[in-house]
PDB file of C-alpha atoms and ligand atoms in Angstrom:
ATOM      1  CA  UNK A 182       7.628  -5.531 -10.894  1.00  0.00           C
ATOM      2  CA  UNK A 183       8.953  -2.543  -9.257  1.00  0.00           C
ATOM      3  CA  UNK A 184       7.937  -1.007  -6.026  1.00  0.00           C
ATOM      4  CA  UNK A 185       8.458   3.090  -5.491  1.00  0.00           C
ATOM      5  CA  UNK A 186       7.667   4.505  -2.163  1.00  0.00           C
ATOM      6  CA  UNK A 187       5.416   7.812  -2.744  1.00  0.00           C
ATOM      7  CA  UNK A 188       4.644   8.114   1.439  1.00  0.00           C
ATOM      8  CA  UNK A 189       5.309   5.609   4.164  1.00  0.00           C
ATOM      9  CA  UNK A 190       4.655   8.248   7.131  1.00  0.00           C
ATOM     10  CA  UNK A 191       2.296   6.447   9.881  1.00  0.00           C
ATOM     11  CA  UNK A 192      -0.727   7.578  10.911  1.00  0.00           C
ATOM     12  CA  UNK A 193      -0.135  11.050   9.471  1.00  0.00           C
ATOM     13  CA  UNK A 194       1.953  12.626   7.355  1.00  0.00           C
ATOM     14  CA  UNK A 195       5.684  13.847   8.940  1.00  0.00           C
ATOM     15  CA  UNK A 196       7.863  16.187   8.058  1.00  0.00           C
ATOM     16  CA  UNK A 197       9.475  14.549   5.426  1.00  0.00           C
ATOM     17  CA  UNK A 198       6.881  12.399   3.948  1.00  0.00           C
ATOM     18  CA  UNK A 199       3.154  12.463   3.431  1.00  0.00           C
ATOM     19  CA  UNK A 200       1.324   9.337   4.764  1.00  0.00           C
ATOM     20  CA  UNK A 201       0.671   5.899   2.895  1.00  0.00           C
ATOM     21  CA  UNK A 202       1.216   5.331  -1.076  1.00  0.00           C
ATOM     22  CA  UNK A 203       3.432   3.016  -2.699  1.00  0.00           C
ATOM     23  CA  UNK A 204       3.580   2.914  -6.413  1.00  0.00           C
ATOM     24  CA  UNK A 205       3.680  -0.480  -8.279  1.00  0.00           C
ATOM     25  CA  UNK A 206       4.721  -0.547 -12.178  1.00  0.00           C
ATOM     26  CA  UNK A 207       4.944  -4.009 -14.332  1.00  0.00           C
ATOM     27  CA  UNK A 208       5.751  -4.185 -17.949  1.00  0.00           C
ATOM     28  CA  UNK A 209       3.631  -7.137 -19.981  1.00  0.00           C
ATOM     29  CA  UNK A 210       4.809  -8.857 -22.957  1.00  0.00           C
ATOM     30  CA  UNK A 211       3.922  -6.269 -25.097  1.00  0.00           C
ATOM     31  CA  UNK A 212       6.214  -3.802 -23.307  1.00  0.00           C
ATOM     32  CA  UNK A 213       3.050  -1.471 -21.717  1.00  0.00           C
ATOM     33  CA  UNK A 214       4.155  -0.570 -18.472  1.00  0.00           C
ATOM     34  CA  UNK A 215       0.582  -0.830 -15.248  1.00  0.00           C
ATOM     35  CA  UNK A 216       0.860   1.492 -12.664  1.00  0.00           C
ATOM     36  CA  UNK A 217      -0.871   0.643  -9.735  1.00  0.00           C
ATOM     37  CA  UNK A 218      -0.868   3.238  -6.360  1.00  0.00           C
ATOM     38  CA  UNK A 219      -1.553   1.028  -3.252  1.00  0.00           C
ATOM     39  CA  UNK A 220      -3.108   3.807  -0.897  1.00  0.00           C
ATOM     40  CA  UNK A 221      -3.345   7.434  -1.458  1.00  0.00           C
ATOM     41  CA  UNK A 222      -3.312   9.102   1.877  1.00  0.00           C
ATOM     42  CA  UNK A 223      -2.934  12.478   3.286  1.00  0.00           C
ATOM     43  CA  UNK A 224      -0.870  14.635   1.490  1.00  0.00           C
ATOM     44  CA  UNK A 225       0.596  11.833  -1.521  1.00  0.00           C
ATOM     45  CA  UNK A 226      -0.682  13.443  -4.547  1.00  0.00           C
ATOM     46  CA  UNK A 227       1.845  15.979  -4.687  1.00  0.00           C
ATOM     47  CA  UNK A 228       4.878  13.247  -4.615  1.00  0.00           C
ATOM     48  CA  UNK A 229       3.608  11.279  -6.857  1.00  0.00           C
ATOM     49  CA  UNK A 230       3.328  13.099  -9.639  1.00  0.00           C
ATOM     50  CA  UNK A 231       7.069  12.982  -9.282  1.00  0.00           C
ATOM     51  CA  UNK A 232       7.198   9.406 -10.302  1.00  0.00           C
ATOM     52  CA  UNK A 233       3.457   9.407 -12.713  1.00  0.00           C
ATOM     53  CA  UNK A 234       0.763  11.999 -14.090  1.00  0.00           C
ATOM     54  CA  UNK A 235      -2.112  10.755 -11.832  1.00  0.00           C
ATOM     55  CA  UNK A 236      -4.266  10.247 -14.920  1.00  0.00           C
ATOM     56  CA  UNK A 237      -1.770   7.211 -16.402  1.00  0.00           C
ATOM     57  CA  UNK A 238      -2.600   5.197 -13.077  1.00  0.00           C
ATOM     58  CA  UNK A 239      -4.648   2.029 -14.160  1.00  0.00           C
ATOM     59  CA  UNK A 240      -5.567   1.831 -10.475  1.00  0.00           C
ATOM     60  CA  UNK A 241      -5.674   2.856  -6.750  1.00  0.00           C
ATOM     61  CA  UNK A 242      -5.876   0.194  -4.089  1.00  0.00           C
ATOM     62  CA  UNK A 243      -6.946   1.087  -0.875  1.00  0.00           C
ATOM     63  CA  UNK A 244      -6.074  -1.241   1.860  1.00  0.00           C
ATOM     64  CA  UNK A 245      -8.594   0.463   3.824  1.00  0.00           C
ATOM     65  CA  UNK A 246     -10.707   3.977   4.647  1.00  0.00           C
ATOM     66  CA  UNK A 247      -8.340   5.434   7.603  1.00  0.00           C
ATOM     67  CA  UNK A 248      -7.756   9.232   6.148  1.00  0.00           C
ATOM     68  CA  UNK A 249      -3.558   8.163   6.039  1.00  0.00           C
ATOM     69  CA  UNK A 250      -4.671   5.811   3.151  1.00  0.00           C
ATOM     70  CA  UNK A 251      -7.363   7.852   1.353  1.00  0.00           C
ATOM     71  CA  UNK A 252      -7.655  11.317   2.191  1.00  0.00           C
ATOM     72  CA  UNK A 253      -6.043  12.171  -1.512  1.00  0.00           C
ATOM     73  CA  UNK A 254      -8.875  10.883  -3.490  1.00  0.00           C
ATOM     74  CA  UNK A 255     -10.519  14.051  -3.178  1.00  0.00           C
ATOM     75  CA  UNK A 256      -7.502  15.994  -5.000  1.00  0.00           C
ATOM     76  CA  UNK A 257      -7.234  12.740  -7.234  1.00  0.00           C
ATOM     77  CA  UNK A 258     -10.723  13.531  -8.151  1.00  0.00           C
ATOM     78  CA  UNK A 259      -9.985  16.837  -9.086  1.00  0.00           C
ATOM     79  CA  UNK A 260      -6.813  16.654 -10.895  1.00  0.00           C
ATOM     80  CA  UNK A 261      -8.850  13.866 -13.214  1.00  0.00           C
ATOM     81  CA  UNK A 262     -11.774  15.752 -13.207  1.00  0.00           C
ATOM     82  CA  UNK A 263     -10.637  19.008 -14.032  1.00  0.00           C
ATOM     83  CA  UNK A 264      -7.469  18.476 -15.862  1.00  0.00           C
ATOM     84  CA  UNK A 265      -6.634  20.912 -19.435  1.00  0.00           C
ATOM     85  CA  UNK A 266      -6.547  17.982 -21.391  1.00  0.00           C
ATOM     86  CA  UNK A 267      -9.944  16.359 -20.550  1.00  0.00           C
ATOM     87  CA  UNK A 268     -11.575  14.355 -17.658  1.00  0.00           C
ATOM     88  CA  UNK A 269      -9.853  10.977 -16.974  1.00  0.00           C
ATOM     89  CA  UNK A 270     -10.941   8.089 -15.091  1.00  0.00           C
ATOM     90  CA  UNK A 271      -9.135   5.880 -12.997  1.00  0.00           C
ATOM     91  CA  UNK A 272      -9.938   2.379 -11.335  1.00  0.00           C
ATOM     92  CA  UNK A 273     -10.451   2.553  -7.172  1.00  0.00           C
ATOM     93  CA  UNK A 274     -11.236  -1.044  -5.021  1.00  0.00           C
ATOM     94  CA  UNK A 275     -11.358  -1.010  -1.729  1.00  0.00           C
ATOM     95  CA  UNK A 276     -13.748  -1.834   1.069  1.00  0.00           C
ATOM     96  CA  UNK A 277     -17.465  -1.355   1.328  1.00  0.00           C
ATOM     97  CA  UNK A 278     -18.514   1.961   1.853  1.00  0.00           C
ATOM     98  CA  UNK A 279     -15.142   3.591  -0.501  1.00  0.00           C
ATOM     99  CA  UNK A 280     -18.235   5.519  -2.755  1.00  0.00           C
ATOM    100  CA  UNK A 281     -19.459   7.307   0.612  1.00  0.00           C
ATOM    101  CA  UNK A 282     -15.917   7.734   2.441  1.00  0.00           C
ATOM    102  CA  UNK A 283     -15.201   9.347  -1.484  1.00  0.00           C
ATOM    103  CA  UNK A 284     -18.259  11.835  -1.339  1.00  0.00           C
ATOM    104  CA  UNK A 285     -17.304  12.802   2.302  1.00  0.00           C
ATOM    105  CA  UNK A 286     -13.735  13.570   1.213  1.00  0.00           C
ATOM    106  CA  UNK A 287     -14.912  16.017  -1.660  1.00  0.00           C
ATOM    107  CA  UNK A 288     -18.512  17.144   0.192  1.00  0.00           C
ATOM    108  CA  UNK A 289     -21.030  15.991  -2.224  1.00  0.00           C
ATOM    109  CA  UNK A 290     -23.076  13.329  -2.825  1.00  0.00           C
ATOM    110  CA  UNK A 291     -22.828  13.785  -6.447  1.00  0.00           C
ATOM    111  CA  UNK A 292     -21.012  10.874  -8.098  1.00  0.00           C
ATOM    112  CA  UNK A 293     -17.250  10.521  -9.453  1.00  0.00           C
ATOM    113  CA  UNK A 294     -17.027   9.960 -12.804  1.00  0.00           C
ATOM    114  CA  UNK A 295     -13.138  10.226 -12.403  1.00  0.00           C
ATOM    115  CA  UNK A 296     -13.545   7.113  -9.723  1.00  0.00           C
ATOM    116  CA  UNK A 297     -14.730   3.705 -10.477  1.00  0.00           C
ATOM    117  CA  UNK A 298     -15.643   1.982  -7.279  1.00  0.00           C
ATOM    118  CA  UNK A 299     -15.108  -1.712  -6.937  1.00  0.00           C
ATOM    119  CA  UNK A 300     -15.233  -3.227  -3.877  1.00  0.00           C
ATOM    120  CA  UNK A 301     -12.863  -6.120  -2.262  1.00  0.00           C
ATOM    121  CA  UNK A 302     -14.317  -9.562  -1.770  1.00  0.00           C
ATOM    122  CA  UNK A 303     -12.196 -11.515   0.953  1.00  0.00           C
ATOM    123  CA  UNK A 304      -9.542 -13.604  -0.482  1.00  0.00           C
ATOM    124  CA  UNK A 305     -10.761 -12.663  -3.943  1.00  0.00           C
ATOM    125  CA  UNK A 306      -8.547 -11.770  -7.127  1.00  0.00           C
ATOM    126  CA  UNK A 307      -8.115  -9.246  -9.194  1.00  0.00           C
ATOM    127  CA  UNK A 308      -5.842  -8.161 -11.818  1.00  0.00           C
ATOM    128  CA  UNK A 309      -4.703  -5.224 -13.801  1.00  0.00           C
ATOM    129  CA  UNK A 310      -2.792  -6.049 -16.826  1.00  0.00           C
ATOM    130  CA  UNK A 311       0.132  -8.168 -15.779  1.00  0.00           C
ATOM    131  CA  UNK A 312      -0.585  -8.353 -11.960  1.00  0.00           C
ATOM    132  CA  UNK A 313      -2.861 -10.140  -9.612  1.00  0.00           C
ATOM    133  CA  UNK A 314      -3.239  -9.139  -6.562  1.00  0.00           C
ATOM    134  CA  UNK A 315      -5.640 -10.620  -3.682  1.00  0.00           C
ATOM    135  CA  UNK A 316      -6.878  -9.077  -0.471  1.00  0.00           C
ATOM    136  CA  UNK A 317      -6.641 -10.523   3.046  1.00  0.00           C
ATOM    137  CA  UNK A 318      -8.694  -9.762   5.465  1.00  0.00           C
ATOM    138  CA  UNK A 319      -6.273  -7.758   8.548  1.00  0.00           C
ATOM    139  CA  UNK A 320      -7.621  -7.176  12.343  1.00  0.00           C
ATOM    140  CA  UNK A 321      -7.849  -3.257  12.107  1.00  0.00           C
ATOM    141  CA  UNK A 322     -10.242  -1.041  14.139  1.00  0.00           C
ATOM    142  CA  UNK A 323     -12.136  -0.637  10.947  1.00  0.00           C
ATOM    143  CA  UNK A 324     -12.477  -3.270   7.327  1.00  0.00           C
ATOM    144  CA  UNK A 325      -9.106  -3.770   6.192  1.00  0.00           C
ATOM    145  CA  UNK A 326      -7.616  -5.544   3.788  1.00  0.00           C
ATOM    146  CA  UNK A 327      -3.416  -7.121   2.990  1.00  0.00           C
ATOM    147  CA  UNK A 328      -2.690  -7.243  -0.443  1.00  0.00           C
ATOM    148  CA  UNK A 329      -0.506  -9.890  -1.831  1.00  0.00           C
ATOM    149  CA  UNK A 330       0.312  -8.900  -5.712  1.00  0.00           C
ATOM    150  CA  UNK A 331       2.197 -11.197  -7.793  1.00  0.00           C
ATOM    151  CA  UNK A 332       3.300  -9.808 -11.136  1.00  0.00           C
ATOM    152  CA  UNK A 333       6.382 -10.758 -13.539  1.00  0.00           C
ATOM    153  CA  UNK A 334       9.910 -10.679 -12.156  1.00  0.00           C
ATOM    154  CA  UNK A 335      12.873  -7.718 -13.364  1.00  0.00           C
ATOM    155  CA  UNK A 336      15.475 -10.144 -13.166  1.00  0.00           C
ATOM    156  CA  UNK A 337      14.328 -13.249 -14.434  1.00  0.00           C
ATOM    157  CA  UNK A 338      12.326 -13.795 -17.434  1.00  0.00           C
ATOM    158  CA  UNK A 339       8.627 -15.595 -17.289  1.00  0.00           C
ATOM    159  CA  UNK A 340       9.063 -15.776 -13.843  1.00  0.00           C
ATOM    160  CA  UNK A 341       7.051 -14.513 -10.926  1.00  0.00           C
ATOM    161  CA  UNK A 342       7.332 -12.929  -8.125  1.00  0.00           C
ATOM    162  CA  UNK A 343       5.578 -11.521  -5.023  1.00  0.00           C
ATOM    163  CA  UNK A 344       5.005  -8.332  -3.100  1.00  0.00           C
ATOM    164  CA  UNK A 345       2.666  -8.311   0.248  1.00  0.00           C
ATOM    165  CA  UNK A 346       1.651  -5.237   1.323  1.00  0.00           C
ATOM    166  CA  UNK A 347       0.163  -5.052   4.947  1.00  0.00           C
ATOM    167  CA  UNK A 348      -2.104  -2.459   5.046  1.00  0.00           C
ATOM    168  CA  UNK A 349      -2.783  -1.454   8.496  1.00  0.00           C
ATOM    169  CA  UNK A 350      -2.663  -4.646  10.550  1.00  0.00           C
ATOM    170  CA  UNK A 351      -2.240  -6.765  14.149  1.00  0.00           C
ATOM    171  CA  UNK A 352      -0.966 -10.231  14.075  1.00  0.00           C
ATOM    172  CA  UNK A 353      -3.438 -12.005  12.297  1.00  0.00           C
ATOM    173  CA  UNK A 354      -3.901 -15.495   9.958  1.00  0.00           C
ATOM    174  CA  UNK A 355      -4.809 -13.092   7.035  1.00  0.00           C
ATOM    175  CA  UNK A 356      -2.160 -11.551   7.275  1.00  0.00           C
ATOM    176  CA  UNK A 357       0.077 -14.786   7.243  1.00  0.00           C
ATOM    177  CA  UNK A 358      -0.962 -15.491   4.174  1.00  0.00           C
ATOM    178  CA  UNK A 359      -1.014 -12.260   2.312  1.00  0.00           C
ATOM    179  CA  UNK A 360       2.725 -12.648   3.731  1.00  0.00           C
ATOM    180  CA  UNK A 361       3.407 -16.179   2.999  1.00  0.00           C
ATOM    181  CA  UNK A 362       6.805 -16.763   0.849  1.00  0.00           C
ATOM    182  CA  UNK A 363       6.473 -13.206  -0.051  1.00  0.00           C
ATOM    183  CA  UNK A 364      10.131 -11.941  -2.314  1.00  0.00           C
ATOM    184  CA  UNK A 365       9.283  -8.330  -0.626  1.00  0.00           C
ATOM    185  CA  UNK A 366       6.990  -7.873   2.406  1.00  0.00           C
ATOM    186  CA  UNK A 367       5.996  -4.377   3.080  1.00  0.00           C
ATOM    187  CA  UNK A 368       4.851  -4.532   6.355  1.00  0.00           C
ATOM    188  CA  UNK A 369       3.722  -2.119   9.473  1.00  0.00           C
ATOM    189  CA  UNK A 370       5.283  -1.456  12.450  1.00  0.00           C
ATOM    190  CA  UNK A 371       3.438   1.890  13.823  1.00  0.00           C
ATOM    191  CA  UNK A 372       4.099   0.983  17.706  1.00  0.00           C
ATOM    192  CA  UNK A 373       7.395   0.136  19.582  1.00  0.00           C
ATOM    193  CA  UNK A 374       7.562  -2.709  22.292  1.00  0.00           C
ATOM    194  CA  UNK A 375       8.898   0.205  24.743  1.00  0.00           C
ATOM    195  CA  UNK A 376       5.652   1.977  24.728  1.00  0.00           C
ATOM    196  CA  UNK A 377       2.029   1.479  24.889  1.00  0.00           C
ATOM    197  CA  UNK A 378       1.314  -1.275  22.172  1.00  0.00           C
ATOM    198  CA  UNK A 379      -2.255  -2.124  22.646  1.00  0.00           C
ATOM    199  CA  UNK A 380      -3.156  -5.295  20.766  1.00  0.00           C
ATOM    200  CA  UNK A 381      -6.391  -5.459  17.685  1.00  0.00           C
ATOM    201  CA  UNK A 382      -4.729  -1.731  15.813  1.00  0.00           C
ATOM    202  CA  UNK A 383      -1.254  -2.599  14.592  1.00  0.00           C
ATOM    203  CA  UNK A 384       2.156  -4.092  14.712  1.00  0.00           C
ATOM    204  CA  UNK A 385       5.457  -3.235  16.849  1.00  0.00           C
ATOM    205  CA  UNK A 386       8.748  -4.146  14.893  1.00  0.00           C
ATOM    206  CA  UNK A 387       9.239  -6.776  17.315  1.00  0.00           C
ATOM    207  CA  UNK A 388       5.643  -8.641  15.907  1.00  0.00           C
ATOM    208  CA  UNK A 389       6.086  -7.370  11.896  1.00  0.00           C
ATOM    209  CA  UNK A 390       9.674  -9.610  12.221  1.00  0.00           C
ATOM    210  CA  UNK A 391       7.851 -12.613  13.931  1.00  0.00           C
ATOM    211  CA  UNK A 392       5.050 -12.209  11.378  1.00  0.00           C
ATOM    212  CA  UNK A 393       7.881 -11.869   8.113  1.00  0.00           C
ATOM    213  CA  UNK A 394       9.916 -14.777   9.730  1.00  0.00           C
ATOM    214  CA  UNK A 395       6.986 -17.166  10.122  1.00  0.00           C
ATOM    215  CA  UNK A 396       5.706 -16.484   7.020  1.00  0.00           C
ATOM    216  CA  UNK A 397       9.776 -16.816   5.388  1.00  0.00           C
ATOM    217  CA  UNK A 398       9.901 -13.432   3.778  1.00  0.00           C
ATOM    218  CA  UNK A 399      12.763 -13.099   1.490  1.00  0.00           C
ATOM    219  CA  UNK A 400      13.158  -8.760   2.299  1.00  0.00           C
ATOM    220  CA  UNK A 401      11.333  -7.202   5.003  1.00  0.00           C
ATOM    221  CA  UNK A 402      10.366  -3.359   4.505  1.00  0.00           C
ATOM    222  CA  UNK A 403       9.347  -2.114   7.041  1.00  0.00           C
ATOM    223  CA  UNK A 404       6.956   1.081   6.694  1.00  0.00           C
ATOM    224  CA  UNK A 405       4.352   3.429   8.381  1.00  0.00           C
ATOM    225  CA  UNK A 406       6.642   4.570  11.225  1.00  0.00           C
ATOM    226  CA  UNK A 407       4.824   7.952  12.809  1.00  0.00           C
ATOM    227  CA  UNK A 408       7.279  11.026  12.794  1.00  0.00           C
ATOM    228  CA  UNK A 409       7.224  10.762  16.480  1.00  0.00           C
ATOM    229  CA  UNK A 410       9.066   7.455  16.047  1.00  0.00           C
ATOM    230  CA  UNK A 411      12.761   6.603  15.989  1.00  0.00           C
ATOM    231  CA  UNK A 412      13.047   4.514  12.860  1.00  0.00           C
ATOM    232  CA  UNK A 413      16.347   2.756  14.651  1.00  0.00           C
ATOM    233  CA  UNK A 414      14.145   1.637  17.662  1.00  0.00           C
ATOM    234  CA  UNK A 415      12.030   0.093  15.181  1.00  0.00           C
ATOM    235  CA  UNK A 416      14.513  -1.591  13.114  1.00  0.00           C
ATOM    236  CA  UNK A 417      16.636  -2.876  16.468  1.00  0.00           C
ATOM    237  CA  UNK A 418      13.153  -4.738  17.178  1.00  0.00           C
ATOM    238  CA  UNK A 419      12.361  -5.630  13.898  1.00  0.00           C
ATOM    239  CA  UNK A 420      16.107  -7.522  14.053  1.00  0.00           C
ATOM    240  CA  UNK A 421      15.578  -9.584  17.183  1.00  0.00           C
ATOM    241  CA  UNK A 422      12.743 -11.365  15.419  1.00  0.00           C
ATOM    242  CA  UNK A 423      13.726 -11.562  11.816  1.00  0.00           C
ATOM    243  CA  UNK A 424      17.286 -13.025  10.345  1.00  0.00           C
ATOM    244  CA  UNK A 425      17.023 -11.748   6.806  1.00  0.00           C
ATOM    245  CA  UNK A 426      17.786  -8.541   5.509  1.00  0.00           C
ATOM    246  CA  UNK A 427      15.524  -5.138   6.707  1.00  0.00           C
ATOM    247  CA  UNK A 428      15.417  -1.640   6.206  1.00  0.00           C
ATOM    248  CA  UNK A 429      12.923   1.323   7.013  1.00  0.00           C
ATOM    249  CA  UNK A 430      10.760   2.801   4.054  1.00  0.00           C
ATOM    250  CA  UNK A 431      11.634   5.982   2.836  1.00  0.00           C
ATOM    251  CA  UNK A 432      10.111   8.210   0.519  1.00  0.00           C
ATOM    252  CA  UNK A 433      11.801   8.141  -3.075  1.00  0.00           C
ATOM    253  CA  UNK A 434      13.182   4.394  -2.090  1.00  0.00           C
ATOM    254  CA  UNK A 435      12.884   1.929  -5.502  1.00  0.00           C
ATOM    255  CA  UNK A 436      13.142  -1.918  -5.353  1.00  0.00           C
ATOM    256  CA  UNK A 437      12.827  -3.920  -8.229  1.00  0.00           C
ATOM    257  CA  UNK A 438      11.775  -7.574  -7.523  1.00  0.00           C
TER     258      UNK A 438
HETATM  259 ZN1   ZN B 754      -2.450   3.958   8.841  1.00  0.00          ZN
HETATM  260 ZN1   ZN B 755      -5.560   2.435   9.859  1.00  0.00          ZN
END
């Protein structure tokens, strides 16, 4: 399994990255390679074409409906929709009400046929192709949703491994175990401890370390800084509370797990 970071700008998108998207790719036996886009907010369909033509993603997981997660569905829609070679369709779950938030983004109530809706059931499965990937219900202003995908390792034959992805989240036991044992944990941290850091919205780097070393993360990435963030604030927290290794998202950054 191999992680790509398309966006990890927080709450909008900065100067140097557009906001939320990380690309997931796993091979199966048969040597097809599943690309899955975990979010698709403001301003990450450009960048990711770098890395994929839109129309080969099997599908787009939204953690939840904040515009930093979503807001590209609309030009998803259209690239599918409208593309030379012929309409495509591609596979969207996310929370109740993703069909709406999708017609308000591109100002119809006509359907998509580009986007297939499904929507998350707590602690439910799905997969696509050789990953599985359950949702977590997060404490978020609004429904959202950590996703813990488990797909086949790059290093080691028939073995597994896991990515959790936190979506937007406060310390929470959903979280904990979309997190638990995780090889990778992608993880929040849109406040700092030095200013206001309200509790119910999100994470500081101080509380993403506590939740990574509780939950005995092997790598913590830590993402969804805003631009008007200092990254090395973030990571000096992140370090009081975690022991293992850390680093900052940034865009273009590849792990293979
Ligand atoms: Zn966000
Ligand atoms: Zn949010």
């Amino acid at each position: 399994m191999r992680l790509t970071v398309v966006g990890c700008s927080g709450s909008v998108p900065g100067p140097a990255s557009p906001a939320s998207c990380y690309l997931v790719e796993a091979d199966d036996d048969d040597g097809r390679t599943w690309t899955v886009a975990l979010d698709l907010g403001s301003g990450a369909l450009g960048p990711l074409q770098t890395y994929c033509d839109p129309r080969d993603l099997d599908a787009v997981l939204l953690s939840h409906l904040h515009p930093d997660h979503c807001a590209d569905l609309a030009p998803l829609h259209v690239y599918l929709a409208h593309h030379p070679d012929g309409p495509s369709h591609v596979r969207v779950v996310g929370p109740f009400g993703t069909t709406s938030r999708v017609n308000e983004l591109r100002g119809t109530e006509d359907p998509s046929e580009a986007l297939g809706v499904e929507v998350w059931l707590d602690g439910a499965a799905i997969t696509v192709g050789p990953l599985s990937i359950r949702c977590e219900s997060v404490t978020h202003p609004v429904p959202a949703y950590a996703l813990r995908i488990e797909g086949p390792s790059e290093r080691e034959a028939r073995s597994a491994v896991v990515l959790a992805y936190s979506g937007d989240a406060d310390v929470c036991e959903g979280l904990d175990r979309a997190a638990a044992g995780a090889d990778v944990f992608l993880c929040e941290a849109t406040f700092t401890e030095a200013e206001h850091a309200p509790r119910g919205s999100h994470l500081t780097g101080a509380r993403a370390g506590e939740v990574a070393q509780a939950a005995r993360v092997d790598r913590l990435l830590l993402t969804h800084v805003p631009p008007w963030s200092d990254p090395n604030t973030v990571i000096a927290e992140a370090s009081r509370t975690f022991s293992g290794p850390l680093e900052v998202a940034q865009p273009g950054r590849r792990i293979e797990l």
